[in-house]
Tab-separated table of C-alpha atoms in Angstrom:
chain	number	residue	atom	x	y	z
D	72	MET	CA	14.219	-18.087	-13.105
D	73	THR	CA	13.882	-21.495	-14.680
D	74	VAL	CA	16.431	-21.317	-17.524
D	75	PRO	CA	19.655	-19.258	-17.168
D	76	ILE	CA	19.973	-16.173	-19.355
D	77	PRO	CA	23.212	-16.143	-21.395
D	78	LEU	CA	24.796	-12.952	-22.756
D	79	ASP	CA	23.835	-13.801	-26.333
D	80	GLY	CA	20.339	-15.225	-26.039
D	81	PRO	CA	17.148	-15.702	-24.082
D	82	GLY	CA	16.393	-17.637	-20.931
D	83	GLU	CA	13.126	-18.198	-19.106
D	84	VAL	CA	11.641	-16.684	-15.959
D	85	LEU	CA	8.547	-17.340	-13.874
D	86	VAL	CA	6.477	-14.202	-13.306
D	87	ALA	CA	3.765	-13.867	-10.659
D	88	VAL	CA	0.540	-13.182	-12.582
D	89	ARG	CA	-3.081	-13.208	-11.375
D	90	GLY	CA	-2.408	-15.233	-8.227
D	91	GLY	CA	-0.230	-17.814	-9.996
D	92	SER	CA	2.968	-17.853	-12.008
D	93	GLU	CA	3.613	-18.031	-15.740
D	94	ALA	CA	6.765	-18.693	-17.754
D	95	TYR	CA	8.111	-15.912	-19.991
D	96	THR	CA	11.042	-15.805	-22.379
D	97	ALA	CA	13.547	-13.354	-20.891
D	98	TRP	CA	16.531	-11.332	-22.067
D	99	SER	CA	19.075	-9.374	-20.032
D	100	ALA	CA	22.091	-7.140	-20.678
D	101	THR	CA	24.090	-9.432	-18.364
D	102	SER	CA	24.099	-13.187	-17.921
D	103	ILE	CA	21.938	-14.388	-15.025
D	104	ASP	CA	22.162	-17.797	-13.362
D	105	ARG	CA	19.274	-20.158	-12.772
D	106	ASP	CA	17.326	-19.560	-9.542
D	107	ALA	CA	18.429	-15.895	-9.375
D	108	ARG	CA	15.742	-13.371	-8.438
D	109	VAL	CA	15.005	-10.822	-11.152
D	110	VAL	CA	12.775	-7.838	-11.765
D	111	VAL	CA	10.943	-7.248	-15.069
D	112	VAL	CA	11.928	-3.846	-16.505
D	113	ASP	CA	10.261	-3.972	-19.935
D	114	THR	CA	8.267	-6.159	-22.304
D	115	VAL	CA	9.203	-7.105	-25.875
D	116	SER	CA	6.107	-9.154	-26.726
D	117	ALA	CA	3.125	-10.819	-25.083
D	118	ARG	CA	5.406	-13.599	-23.739
D	119	GLY	CA	8.832	-11.892	-23.753
D	120	VAL	CA	10.374	-9.645	-21.101
D	121	ILE	CA	13.570	-7.758	-20.333
D	122	VAL	CA	14.838	-8.422	-16.809
D	123	GLU	CA	17.568	-7.293	-14.427
D	124	ARG	CA	19.006	-9.163	-11.468
D	125	LEU	CA	17.208	-8.095	-8.290
D	126	PRO	CA	19.638	-6.163	-6.069
D	127	SER	CA	20.336	-7.951	-2.806
């Protein structure tokens, strides 16, 4: 994650795509700190995703 996700707005995550990584705008039901590992659970647009914190 490159930009933390607050409760009331989007953040930004890096997603592994085609052998590289791309930045996506991300939303979550909970706030998530920068550098946390997340999993994409849904898409909202071509460059927007819904994520959850990756269980440890």
